[in-house]
Short mmCIF file of N, CA and C in Angstrom, two decimals:
data_model
loop_
_atom_site.label_atom_id
_atom_site.label_comp_id
_atom_site.label_asym_id
_atom_site.label_seq_id
_atom_site.Cartn_x
_atom_site.Cartn_y
_atom_site.Cartn_z
N UNK A 154 -66.70 4.49 28.86
CA UNK A 154 -67.61 5.61 28.89
C UNK A 154 -68.27 5.85 27.55
N UNK A 155 -69.09 6.86 27.52
CA UNK A 155 -69.79 7.24 26.29
C UNK A 155 -68.82 7.86 25.29
N UNK A 156 -69.12 7.70 24.01
CA UNK A 156 -68.31 8.29 22.94
C UNK A 156 -68.70 9.75 22.76
N UNK A 157 -67.74 10.56 22.34
CA UNK A 157 -68.03 11.93 21.95
C UNK A 157 -67.76 12.06 20.46
N UNK A 158 -68.78 12.48 19.72
CA UNK A 158 -68.73 12.55 18.26
C UNK A 158 -69.16 13.95 17.83
N UNK A 159 -68.51 14.48 16.80
CA UNK A 159 -68.83 15.82 16.30
C UNK A 159 -69.13 15.79 14.81
N UNK A 160 -70.01 16.66 14.38
CA UNK A 160 -70.31 16.85 12.95
C UNK A 160 -70.18 18.33 12.63
N UNK A 161 -69.55 18.63 11.51
CA UNK A 161 -69.50 19.99 10.99
C UNK A 161 -70.50 20.06 9.84
N UNK A 162 -71.43 21.00 9.92
CA UNK A 162 -72.52 21.10 8.96
C UNK A 162 -72.59 22.53 8.43
N UNK A 163 -72.92 22.68 7.15
CA UNK A 163 -73.16 24.02 6.59
C UNK A 163 -74.54 24.05 5.94
N UNK A 164 -75.14 25.25 5.98
CA UNK A 164 -76.49 25.44 5.40
C UNK A 164 -76.56 26.84 4.81
N UNK A 165 -77.21 26.94 3.65
CA UNK A 165 -77.38 28.26 3.04
C UNK A 165 -78.80 28.78 3.28
N UNK A 166 -79.07 29.98 2.83
CA UNK A 166 -80.38 30.63 3.05
C UNK A 166 -81.50 29.96 2.26
N UNK A 167 -81.14 29.06 1.35
CA UNK A 167 -82.14 28.36 0.53
C UNK A 167 -82.37 26.93 1.04
N UNK A 168 -81.87 26.65 2.23
CA UNK A 168 -82.04 25.38 2.93
C UNK A 168 -81.24 24.23 2.32
N UNK A 169 -80.25 24.54 1.47
CA UNK A 169 -79.30 23.51 1.04
C UNK A 169 -78.38 23.23 2.21
N UNK A 170 -78.15 21.98 2.51
CA UNK A 170 -77.41 21.63 3.72
C UNK A 170 -76.54 20.39 3.47
N UNK A 171 -75.29 20.44 3.93
CA UNK A 171 -74.40 19.27 3.83
C UNK A 171 -73.61 19.10 5.13
N UNK A 172 -73.15 17.88 5.35
CA UNK A 172 -72.18 17.65 6.43
C UNK A 172 -70.80 17.65 5.78
N UNK A 173 -69.89 18.39 6.38
CA UNK A 173 -68.54 18.52 5.83
C UNK A 173 -67.63 17.44 6.39
N UNK A 174 -67.78 17.15 7.68
CA UNK A 174 -66.86 16.22 8.32
C UNK A 174 -67.48 15.69 9.60
N UNK A 175 -67.18 14.45 9.92
CA UNK A 175 -67.52 13.96 11.25
C UNK A 175 -66.24 13.51 11.92
N UNK A 176 -66.16 13.73 13.22
CA UNK A 176 -64.95 13.43 13.98
C UNK A 176 -65.33 12.71 15.26
N UNK A 177 -64.42 11.89 15.73
CA UNK A 177 -64.67 11.11 16.94
C UNK A 177 -63.52 11.33 17.92
N UNK A 178 -63.86 11.63 19.16
CA UNK A 178 -62.84 11.74 20.19
C UNK A 178 -62.41 10.34 20.61
N UNK A 179 -61.11 10.11 20.69
CA UNK A 179 -60.60 8.82 21.15
C UNK A 179 -60.89 8.68 22.64
N UNK A 180 -60.79 9.79 23.37
CA UNK A 180 -61.09 9.79 24.80
C UNK A 180 -62.60 9.80 25.00
N UNK A 181 -63.07 9.26 26.12
CA UNK A 181 -64.52 9.22 26.34
C UNK A 181 -65.10 10.59 26.70
N UNK A 182 -66.41 10.68 26.70
CA UNK A 182 -67.12 11.88 27.11
C UNK A 182 -66.64 12.30 28.50
N UNK A 183 -66.49 13.59 28.70
CA UNK A 183 -66.02 14.11 29.98
C UNK A 183 -64.63 14.72 29.87
N UNK A 184 -63.91 14.36 28.82
CA UNK A 184 -62.62 14.96 28.54
C UNK A 184 -62.86 16.08 27.53
N UNK A 185 -62.40 17.29 27.85
CA UNK A 185 -62.59 18.45 26.97
C UNK A 185 -62.09 18.11 25.57
N UNK A 186 -62.82 18.52 24.54
CA UNK A 186 -62.43 18.23 23.16
C UNK A 186 -61.03 18.75 22.86
N UNK A 187 -60.67 19.89 23.43
CA UNK A 187 -59.34 20.44 23.24
C UNK A 187 -58.25 19.64 23.91
N UNK A 188 -58.62 18.77 24.84
CA UNK A 188 -57.67 17.91 25.55
C UNK A 188 -57.64 16.51 24.96
N UNK A 189 -58.54 16.23 24.06
CA UNK A 189 -58.74 14.87 23.57
C UNK A 189 -58.03 14.62 22.24
N UNK A 190 -57.66 13.38 22.03
CA UNK A 190 -57.20 12.94 20.72
C UNK A 190 -58.45 12.79 19.86
N UNK A 191 -58.42 13.36 18.66
CA UNK A 191 -59.58 13.34 17.78
C UNK A 191 -59.19 12.70 16.45
N UNK A 192 -60.09 11.90 15.90
CA UNK A 192 -59.85 11.25 14.62
C UNK A 192 -60.99 11.57 13.65
N UNK A 193 -60.61 11.82 12.40
CA UNK A 193 -61.60 12.04 11.33
C UNK A 193 -61.22 11.17 10.14
N UNK A 194 -62.15 10.51 9.53
CA UNK A 194 -63.53 10.34 9.97
C UNK A 194 -63.61 9.41 11.17
N UNK A 195 -64.79 9.33 11.78
CA UNK A 195 -64.98 8.46 12.95
C UNK A 195 -64.59 7.03 12.58
N UNK A 196 -64.05 6.30 13.56
CA UNK A 196 -63.54 4.96 13.30
C UNK A 196 -64.39 3.85 13.89
N UNK A 197 -65.22 4.16 14.88
CA UNK A 197 -65.94 3.08 15.57
C UNK A 197 -67.45 3.14 15.40
N UNK A 198 -67.96 4.09 14.63
CA UNK A 198 -69.41 4.18 14.42
C UNK A 198 -69.86 3.17 13.37
N UNK A 199 -70.99 2.56 13.62
CA UNK A 199 -71.60 1.72 12.59
C UNK A 199 -72.21 2.64 11.54
N UNK A 200 -72.53 2.10 10.39
CA UNK A 200 -73.17 2.89 9.33
C UNK A 200 -74.48 3.49 9.83
N UNK A 201 -75.23 2.70 10.61
CA UNK A 201 -76.51 3.17 11.15
C UNK A 201 -76.30 4.34 12.11
N UNK A 202 -75.29 4.23 13.01
CA UNK A 202 -75.00 5.31 13.95
C UNK A 202 -74.55 6.56 13.21
N UNK A 203 -73.66 6.37 12.23
CA UNK A 203 -73.15 7.51 11.45
C UNK A 203 -74.31 8.27 10.80
N UNK A 204 -75.19 7.55 10.12
CA UNK A 204 -76.30 8.19 9.42
C UNK A 204 -77.35 8.76 10.37
N UNK A 205 -77.56 8.11 11.52
CA UNK A 205 -78.49 8.62 12.52
C UNK A 205 -78.02 9.99 13.03
N UNK A 206 -76.73 10.11 13.35
CA UNK A 206 -76.19 11.37 13.86
C UNK A 206 -76.09 12.41 12.74
N UNK A 207 -75.79 11.99 11.52
CA UNK A 207 -75.73 12.91 10.39
C UNK A 207 -77.11 13.51 10.13
N UNK A 208 -78.13 12.66 10.11
CA UNK A 208 -79.51 13.14 9.89
C UNK A 208 -79.92 14.11 10.98
N UNK A 209 -79.57 13.79 12.22
CA UNK A 209 -79.89 14.68 13.35
C UNK A 209 -79.18 16.01 13.20
N UNK A 210 -77.91 16.00 12.79
CA UNK A 210 -77.15 17.24 12.62
C UNK A 210 -77.84 18.16 11.60
N UNK A 211 -78.30 17.58 10.51
CA UNK A 211 -78.99 18.37 9.48
C UNK A 211 -80.32 18.91 10.02
N UNK A 212 -81.04 18.10 10.78
CA UNK A 212 -82.30 18.57 11.39
C UNK A 212 -82.04 19.71 12.37
N UNK A 213 -80.96 19.62 13.13
CA UNK A 213 -80.63 20.66 14.13
C UNK A 213 -80.33 21.99 13.45
N UNK A 214 -79.47 21.99 12.44
CA UNK A 214 -79.09 23.25 11.79
C UNK A 214 -80.31 23.87 11.09
N UNK A 215 -81.19 23.02 10.56
CA UNK A 215 -82.42 23.54 9.94
C UNK A 215 -83.39 24.07 11.00
N UNK A 216 -83.52 23.36 12.10
CA UNK A 216 -84.44 23.78 13.17
C UNK A 216 -84.05 25.15 13.72
N UNK A 217 -82.76 25.36 13.94
CA UNK A 217 -82.30 26.64 14.48
C UNK A 217 -82.21 27.73 13.41
N UNK A 218 -82.33 27.34 12.14
CA UNK A 218 -82.27 28.32 11.06
C UNK A 218 -80.90 28.91 10.84
N UNK A 219 -79.88 28.16 11.18
CA UNK A 219 -78.51 28.65 11.03
C UNK A 219 -78.17 28.73 9.54
N UNK A 220 -77.69 29.89 9.12
CA UNK A 220 -77.14 30.05 7.78
C UNK A 220 -75.65 30.25 7.98
N UNK A 221 -74.88 29.30 7.52
CA UNK A 221 -73.44 29.32 7.73
C UNK A 221 -72.97 27.97 8.23
N UNK A 222 -71.99 28.00 9.10
CA UNK A 222 -71.34 26.79 9.59
C UNK A 222 -71.78 26.49 11.01
N UNK A 223 -71.91 25.22 11.33
CA UNK A 223 -72.37 24.82 12.66
C UNK A 223 -71.66 23.53 13.08
N UNK A 224 -71.22 23.50 14.34
CA UNK A 224 -70.59 22.31 14.92
C UNK A 224 -71.56 21.71 15.93
N UNK A 225 -71.85 20.42 15.79
CA UNK A 225 -72.77 19.74 16.69
C UNK A 225 -72.04 18.58 17.34
N UNK A 226 -72.06 18.56 18.68
CA UNK A 226 -71.35 17.53 19.44
C UNK A 226 -72.36 16.63 20.13
N UNK A 227 -72.07 15.34 20.07
CA UNK A 227 -72.96 14.32 20.64
C UNK A 227 -72.25 13.50 21.70
N UNK A 228 -73.06 13.00 22.64
CA UNK A 228 -72.66 11.91 23.53
C UNK A 228 -73.39 10.68 23.01
N UNK A 229 -72.66 9.62 22.70
CA UNK A 229 -73.25 8.40 22.13
C UNK A 229 -72.93 7.21 23.02
N UNK A 230 -73.98 6.51 23.44
CA UNK A 230 -73.81 5.31 24.24
C UNK A 230 -73.18 4.23 23.37
N UNK A 231 -72.02 3.67 23.78
CA UNK A 231 -71.36 2.67 22.94
C UNK A 231 -72.09 1.33 22.89
N UNK A 232 -73.06 1.13 23.79
CA UNK A 232 -73.76 -0.15 23.86
C UNK A 232 -75.18 -0.10 23.30
N UNK A 233 -75.58 1.05 22.78
CA UNK A 233 -76.92 1.19 22.21
C UNK A 233 -76.89 2.36 21.24
N UNK A 234 -78.04 2.71 20.70
CA UNK A 234 -78.12 3.86 19.81
C UNK A 234 -78.61 5.11 20.53
N UNK A 235 -78.53 5.09 21.85
CA UNK A 235 -78.93 6.25 22.66
C UNK A 235 -77.88 7.35 22.50
N UNK A 236 -78.36 8.57 22.29
CA UNK A 236 -77.43 9.69 22.17
C UNK A 236 -78.07 10.96 22.69
N UNK A 237 -77.23 11.93 23.00
CA UNK A 237 -77.66 13.25 23.43
C UNK A 237 -76.84 14.29 22.69
N UNK A 238 -77.48 15.40 22.35
CA UNK A 238 -76.73 16.54 21.81
C UNK A 238 -76.18 17.28 23.02
N UNK A 239 -74.86 17.42 23.08
CA UNK A 239 -74.26 18.07 24.25
C UNK A 239 -73.82 19.51 23.96
N UNK A 240 -73.67 19.85 22.67
CA UNK A 240 -73.26 21.22 22.36
C UNK A 240 -73.58 21.52 20.90
N UNK A 241 -74.02 22.75 20.65
CA UNK A 241 -74.23 23.24 19.29
C UNK A 241 -73.53 24.59 19.20
N UNK A 242 -72.55 24.70 18.32
CA UNK A 242 -71.83 25.96 18.12
C UNK A 242 -72.13 26.46 16.71
N UNK A 243 -72.92 27.52 16.62
CA UNK A 243 -73.27 28.09 15.32
C UNK A 243 -72.22 29.12 14.92
N UNK A 244 -71.00 28.66 14.84
CA UNK A 244 -69.87 29.54 14.52
C UNK A 244 -68.67 28.66 14.18
N UNK A 245 -67.63 29.29 13.68
CA UNK A 245 -66.38 28.58 13.46
C UNK A 245 -65.70 28.35 14.80
N UNK A 246 -65.08 27.19 14.97
CA UNK A 246 -64.45 26.84 16.24
C UNK A 246 -63.14 26.11 15.97
N UNK A 247 -62.45 25.67 17.03
CA UNK A 247 -61.24 24.86 16.85
C UNK A 247 -61.57 23.60 16.05
N UNK A 248 -62.72 23.00 16.33
CA UNK A 248 -63.13 21.80 15.60
C UNK A 248 -63.36 22.10 14.12
N UNK A 249 -63.90 23.29 13.83
CA UNK A 249 -64.12 23.69 12.44
C UNK A 249 -62.79 23.81 11.70
N UNK A 250 -61.80 24.39 12.38
CA UNK A 250 -60.48 24.53 11.76
C UNK A 250 -59.88 23.16 11.47
N UNK A 251 -60.03 22.23 12.41
CA UNK A 251 -59.54 20.87 12.19
C UNK A 251 -60.27 20.21 11.02
N UNK A 252 -61.59 20.34 10.98
CA UNK A 252 -62.39 19.75 9.90
C UNK A 252 -61.98 20.33 8.55
N UNK A 253 -61.75 21.63 8.51
CA UNK A 253 -61.36 22.29 7.27
C UNK A 253 -60.00 21.79 6.78
N UNK A 254 -59.04 21.69 7.70
CA UNK A 254 -57.71 21.19 7.33
C UNK A 254 -57.77 19.72 6.95
N UNK A 255 -58.58 18.95 7.66
CA UNK A 255 -58.66 17.51 7.42
C UNK A 255 -59.29 17.18 6.07
N UNK A 256 -60.27 17.96 5.66
CA UNK A 256 -61.02 17.65 4.44
C UNK A 256 -60.61 18.47 3.22
N UNK A 257 -59.95 19.59 3.46
CA UNK A 257 -59.65 20.51 2.36
C UNK A 257 -60.85 21.36 1.98
N UNK A 258 -61.91 21.29 2.78
CA UNK A 258 -63.12 22.09 2.53
C UNK A 258 -62.94 23.44 3.22
N UNK A 259 -62.96 24.55 2.48
CA UNK A 259 -62.67 25.86 3.06
C UNK A 259 -63.85 26.42 3.86
N UNK A 260 -64.02 25.94 5.08
CA UNK A 260 -65.20 26.29 5.89
C UNK A 260 -65.35 27.79 6.12
N UNK A 261 -64.27 28.48 6.47
CA UNK A 261 -64.37 29.92 6.75
C UNK A 261 -64.79 30.69 5.50
N UNK A 262 -64.20 30.35 4.37
CA UNK A 262 -64.53 30.99 3.09
C UNK A 262 -66.00 30.75 2.74
N UNK A 263 -66.44 29.50 2.86
CA UNK A 263 -67.82 29.15 2.53
C UNK A 263 -68.78 29.85 3.48
N UNK A 264 -68.46 29.86 4.78
CA UNK A 264 -69.33 30.51 5.77
C UNK A 264 -69.48 32.01 5.47
N UNK A 265 -68.39 32.65 5.04
CA UNK A 265 -68.45 34.08 4.69
C UNK A 265 -69.37 34.30 3.48
N UNK A 266 -69.25 33.44 2.48
CA UNK A 266 -70.11 33.55 1.30
C UNK A 266 -71.58 33.31 1.66
N UNK A 267 -71.82 32.32 2.54
CA UNK A 267 -73.19 32.03 2.97
C UNK A 267 -73.79 33.22 3.72
N UNK A 268 -72.96 33.91 4.52
CA UNK A 268 -73.43 35.08 5.26
C UNK A 268 -73.84 36.21 4.31
N UNK A 269 -73.27 36.21 3.11
CA UNK A 269 -73.62 37.21 2.10
C UNK A 269 -74.83 36.80 1.27
N UNK A 270 -75.39 35.61 1.57
CA UNK A 270 -76.58 35.16 0.87
C UNK A 270 -76.33 34.33 -0.38
N UNK A 271 -75.08 33.97 -0.62
CA UNK A 271 -74.75 33.17 -1.81
C UNK A 271 -75.16 31.71 -1.54
N UNK A 272 -75.87 31.07 -2.47
CA UNK A 272 -76.26 29.67 -2.27
C UNK A 272 -75.06 28.71 -2.43
N UNK A 273 -75.10 27.60 -1.72
CA UNK A 273 -74.02 26.61 -1.78
C UNK A 273 -73.64 26.20 -3.21
N UNK A 274 -74.63 25.90 -4.09
CA UNK A 274 -74.25 25.48 -5.45
C UNK A 274 -73.50 26.54 -6.25
N UNK A 275 -73.60 27.82 -5.84
CA UNK A 275 -72.93 28.90 -6.57
C UNK A 275 -71.54 29.22 -6.03
N UNK A 276 -71.14 28.57 -4.94
CA UNK A 276 -69.83 28.83 -4.34
C UNK A 276 -68.85 27.80 -4.88
N UNK A 277 -67.84 28.28 -5.60
CA UNK A 277 -66.82 27.37 -6.12
C UNK A 277 -65.86 27.03 -4.98
N UNK A 278 -65.51 25.76 -4.88
CA UNK A 278 -64.56 25.33 -3.86
C UNK A 278 -63.20 25.91 -4.22
N UNK A 279 -62.70 26.81 -3.38
CA UNK A 279 -61.45 27.51 -3.67
C UNK A 279 -60.24 26.58 -3.60
N UNK A 280 -60.38 25.42 -2.99
CA UNK A 280 -59.27 24.47 -2.89
C UNK A 280 -59.18 23.64 -4.17
N UNK A 281 -60.31 23.05 -4.58
CA UNK A 281 -60.29 22.20 -5.78
C UNK A 281 -60.37 23.02 -7.05
N UNK A 282 -61.07 24.16 -6.99
CA UNK A 282 -61.25 24.99 -8.16
C UNK A 282 -62.21 24.40 -9.18
N UNK A 283 -62.74 23.22 -8.90
CA UNK A 283 -63.61 22.53 -9.86
C UNK A 283 -64.99 22.31 -9.26
N UNK A 284 -65.04 21.71 -8.09
CA UNK A 284 -66.33 21.38 -7.46
C UNK A 284 -66.94 22.61 -6.81
N UNK A 285 -68.23 22.50 -6.49
CA UNK A 285 -68.88 23.58 -5.76
C UNK A 285 -68.97 23.18 -4.29
N UNK A 286 -69.36 24.14 -3.47
CA UNK A 286 -69.40 23.92 -2.02
C UNK A 286 -70.52 22.99 -1.58
N UNK A 287 -71.37 22.57 -2.51
CA UNK A 287 -72.47 21.68 -2.12
C UNK A 287 -72.07 20.20 -2.19
N UNK A 288 -70.84 19.91 -2.56
CA UNK A 288 -70.36 18.53 -2.56
C UNK A 288 -69.75 18.19 -1.21
N UNK A 289 -70.23 17.10 -0.60
CA UNK A 289 -69.69 16.66 0.69
C UNK A 289 -68.34 15.99 0.49
N UNK A 290 -67.33 16.39 1.26
CA UNK A 290 -66.04 15.72 1.17
C UNK A 290 -66.15 14.25 1.58
N UNK A 291 -65.38 13.42 0.92
CA UNK A 291 -65.32 12.00 1.26
C UNK A 291 -63.85 11.65 1.48
N UNK A 292 -63.53 11.16 2.67
CA UNK A 292 -62.14 10.90 3.01
C UNK A 292 -61.77 9.45 2.77
N UNK A 293 -60.70 9.23 2.00
CA UNK A 293 -60.15 7.89 1.85
C UNK A 293 -58.82 7.78 2.61
N UNK A 294 -58.69 8.64 3.61
CA UNK A 294 -57.52 8.68 4.47
C UNK A 294 -58.00 9.00 5.88
N UNK A 295 -57.08 9.03 6.81
CA UNK A 295 -57.43 9.26 8.22
C UNK A 295 -56.63 10.44 8.75
N UNK A 296 -57.26 11.24 9.58
CA UNK A 296 -56.60 12.40 10.20
C UNK A 296 -56.68 12.25 11.71
N UNK A 297 -55.56 12.47 12.39
CA UNK A 297 -55.52 12.40 13.86
C UNK A 297 -54.99 13.72 14.40
N UNK A 298 -55.70 14.26 15.40
CA UNK A 298 -55.26 15.47 16.11
C UNK A 298 -54.89 15.07 17.54
N UNK A 299 -53.70 15.46 17.96
CA UNK A 299 -53.27 15.23 19.35
C UNK A 299 -52.92 16.58 19.96
N UNK A 300 -53.43 16.86 21.16
CA UNK A 300 -53.12 18.13 21.83
C UNK A 300 -51.66 18.19 22.29
N UNK A 301 -51.17 19.41 22.46
CA UNK A 301 -49.83 19.65 23.03
C UNK A 301 -50.00 20.40 24.34
N UNK A 302 -49.25 20.00 25.33
CA UNK A 302 -49.28 20.67 26.63
C UNK A 302 -47.89 21.22 26.93
N UNK A 303 -47.83 22.28 27.70
CA UNK A 303 -46.56 22.81 28.18
C UNK A 303 -46.70 22.99 29.69
N UNK A 304 -46.73 21.89 30.39
CA UNK A 304 -46.99 21.92 31.83
C UNK A 304 -45.76 22.32 32.65
N UNK A 305 -44.59 22.43 32.00
CA UNK A 305 -43.40 22.89 32.73
C UNK A 305 -43.54 24.36 33.10
N UNK A 306 -44.19 25.14 32.25
CA UNK A 306 -44.37 26.57 32.52
C UNK A 306 -45.43 26.82 33.59
N UNK A 307 -46.34 25.87 33.75
CA UNK A 307 -47.44 26.02 34.71
C UNK A 307 -47.31 24.91 35.75
N UNK A 308 -46.38 25.08 36.66
CA UNK A 308 -46.01 24.00 37.57
C UNK A 308 -47.12 23.61 38.55
N UNK A 309 -48.05 24.51 38.85
CA UNK A 309 -49.10 24.18 39.82
C UNK A 309 -50.36 23.61 39.17
N UNK A 310 -50.33 23.44 37.86
CA UNK A 310 -51.48 22.90 37.15
C UNK A 310 -51.43 21.37 37.18
N UNK A 311 -52.58 20.77 37.44
CA UNK A 311 -52.66 19.31 37.46
C UNK A 311 -52.33 18.74 36.08
N UNK A 312 -51.65 17.62 36.06
CA UNK A 312 -51.31 16.97 34.79
C UNK A 312 -52.41 16.03 34.32
N UNK A 313 -53.49 15.93 35.07
CA UNK A 313 -54.61 15.07 34.69
C UNK A 313 -55.52 15.82 33.72
N UNK A 314 -55.92 15.12 32.65
CA UNK A 314 -56.85 15.75 31.71
C UNK A 314 -58.27 15.59 32.22
N UNK A 315 -59.13 16.53 31.86
CA UNK A 315 -60.51 16.49 32.33
C UNK A 315 -61.38 17.41 31.51
N UNK A 316 -62.34 18.04 32.18
CA UNK A 316 -63.32 18.87 31.48
C UNK A 316 -62.86 20.30 31.22
N UNK A 317 -61.70 20.69 31.74
CA UNK A 317 -61.16 22.02 31.43
C UNK A 317 -59.94 21.87 30.52
N UNK A 318 -59.79 22.83 29.63
CA UNK A 318 -58.72 22.74 28.63
C UNK A 318 -57.44 23.37 29.14
N UNK A 319 -56.35 22.61 29.08
CA UNK A 319 -55.03 23.09 29.48
C UNK A 319 -54.01 23.02 28.35
N UNK A 320 -54.40 22.42 27.24
CA UNK A 320 -53.46 22.28 26.13
C UNK A 320 -53.17 23.66 25.53
N UNK A 321 -51.98 23.80 24.96
CA UNK A 321 -51.56 25.08 24.40
C UNK A 321 -51.47 25.04 22.88
N UNK A 322 -51.79 23.91 22.31
CA UNK A 322 -51.74 23.75 20.86
C UNK A 322 -52.09 22.33 20.48
N UNK A 323 -51.86 22.02 19.23
CA UNK A 323 -52.18 20.67 18.76
C UNK A 323 -51.39 20.37 17.51
N UNK A 324 -51.28 19.08 17.20
CA UNK A 324 -50.67 18.65 15.96
C UNK A 324 -51.71 17.85 15.18
N UNK A 325 -51.58 17.85 13.87
CA UNK A 325 -52.49 17.08 13.03
C UNK A 325 -51.66 16.26 12.06
N UNK A 326 -52.00 14.99 11.94
CA UNK A 326 -51.28 14.10 11.03
C UNK A 326 -52.27 13.40 10.11
N UNK A 327 -51.82 13.11 8.91
CA UNK A 327 -52.64 12.42 7.91
C UNK A 327 -51.97 11.11 7.54
N UNK A 328 -52.76 10.06 7.46
CA UNK A 328 -52.23 8.75 7.05
C UNK A 328 -53.27 7.98 6.28
N UNK A 329 -52.84 6.91 5.62
CA UNK A 329 -53.78 6.06 4.89
C UNK A 329 -54.69 5.30 5.84
N UNK A 330 -54.18 5.01 7.05
CA UNK A 330 -54.96 4.30 8.07
C UNK A 330 -54.78 5.03 9.40
N UNK A 331 -55.64 4.70 10.36
CA UNK A 331 -55.59 5.31 11.68
C UNK A 331 -54.22 5.13 12.33
N UNK A 332 -53.68 3.92 12.26
CA UNK A 332 -52.40 3.64 12.92
C UNK A 332 -51.28 4.53 12.39
N UNK A 333 -51.23 4.71 11.08
CA UNK A 333 -50.20 5.55 10.48
C UNK A 333 -50.34 7.00 10.92
N UNK A 334 -51.55 7.53 10.86
CA UNK A 334 -51.79 8.92 11.26
C UNK A 334 -51.47 9.11 12.74
N UNK A 335 -51.83 8.14 13.57
CA UNK A 335 -51.59 8.24 15.01
C UNK A 335 -50.09 8.24 15.30
N UNK A 336 -49.34 7.35 14.65
CA UNK A 336 -47.88 7.29 14.86
C UNK A 336 -47.22 8.61 14.43
N UNK A 337 -47.64 9.15 13.30
CA UNK A 337 -47.09 10.43 12.83
C UNK A 337 -47.37 11.54 13.83
N UNK A 338 -48.60 11.58 14.34
CA UNK A 338 -48.98 12.62 15.30
C UNK A 338 -48.17 12.50 16.58
N UNK A 339 -47.96 11.28 17.06
CA UNK A 339 -47.14 11.08 18.26
C UNK A 339 -45.74 11.63 18.07
N UNK A 340 -45.15 11.38 16.90
CA UNK A 340 -43.80 11.88 16.63
C UNK A 340 -43.77 13.40 16.56
N UNK A 341 -44.86 14.01 16.09
CA UNK A 341 -44.91 15.47 16.01
C UNK A 341 -45.07 16.11 17.38
N UNK A 342 -45.76 15.44 18.28
CA UNK A 342 -45.94 15.98 19.63
C UNK A 342 -44.61 16.01 20.36
N UNK A 343 -43.80 14.98 20.18
CA UNK A 343 -42.50 14.89 20.85
C UNK A 343 -41.52 14.21 19.92
N UNK A 344 -40.52 14.96 19.47
CA UNK A 344 -39.56 14.40 18.51
C UNK A 344 -38.75 13.25 19.08
N UNK A 345 -38.74 13.08 20.40
CA UNK A 345 -38.01 11.97 21.02
C UNK A 345 -38.83 10.69 21.04
N UNK A 346 -40.08 10.77 20.60
CA UNK A 346 -40.95 9.59 20.59
C UNK A 346 -41.03 9.06 19.16
N UNK A 347 -40.80 7.77 19.01
CA UNK A 347 -40.90 7.15 17.68
C UNK A 347 -42.28 6.59 17.41
N UNK A 348 -43.17 6.70 18.36
CA UNK A 348 -44.51 6.13 18.25
C UNK A 348 -44.78 5.30 19.49
N UNK A 349 -45.73 4.39 19.37
CA UNK A 349 -46.03 3.51 20.50
C UNK A 349 -44.83 2.64 20.81
N UNK A 350 -44.55 2.44 22.08
CA UNK A 350 -43.49 1.50 22.47
C UNK A 350 -43.97 0.08 22.18
N UNK A 351 -43.07 -0.78 21.66
CA UNK A 351 -43.49 -2.17 21.37
C UNK A 351 -43.78 -2.95 22.63
#
């Protein structure tokens, strides 16, 4: 199926704009993002696809005049460069929280400052204490989010994942590579699981 890809973008009242994080759902389009395994940064996009969607995300936030934080979700054809914007959230969301934790970029703090009219270059990154909010995070590691379900409490709920969200939480793991982060996340979801079975 088609890939689902997300970008977190911020923009100030002076039209300074950056992308904070891009994330890719491991599951194909049609599975609710809250039900999907998500990886940051994206692992299967070509450089051309990454920059095409990044440029579009910046155009979208500027077109709508959003001052603050915005999440843009895409459907991307894996066999071509065809894509569709499937959702634009001009607010903080679950994906924003994941992006903030994954990158160390304080999205909620920055969004609050932007709402007060402070320009991005004047906002000090409260995490690093050195850089300003206009620097785009660059990840040399991988982050994996896996949802948690508690279907024992809801016995009449289908165990099949789909377009409605049934997960009750999520775990996030960090690793040097996708495989390491994925194995850590699997162990966090269920302590009886050591990772993928050989």
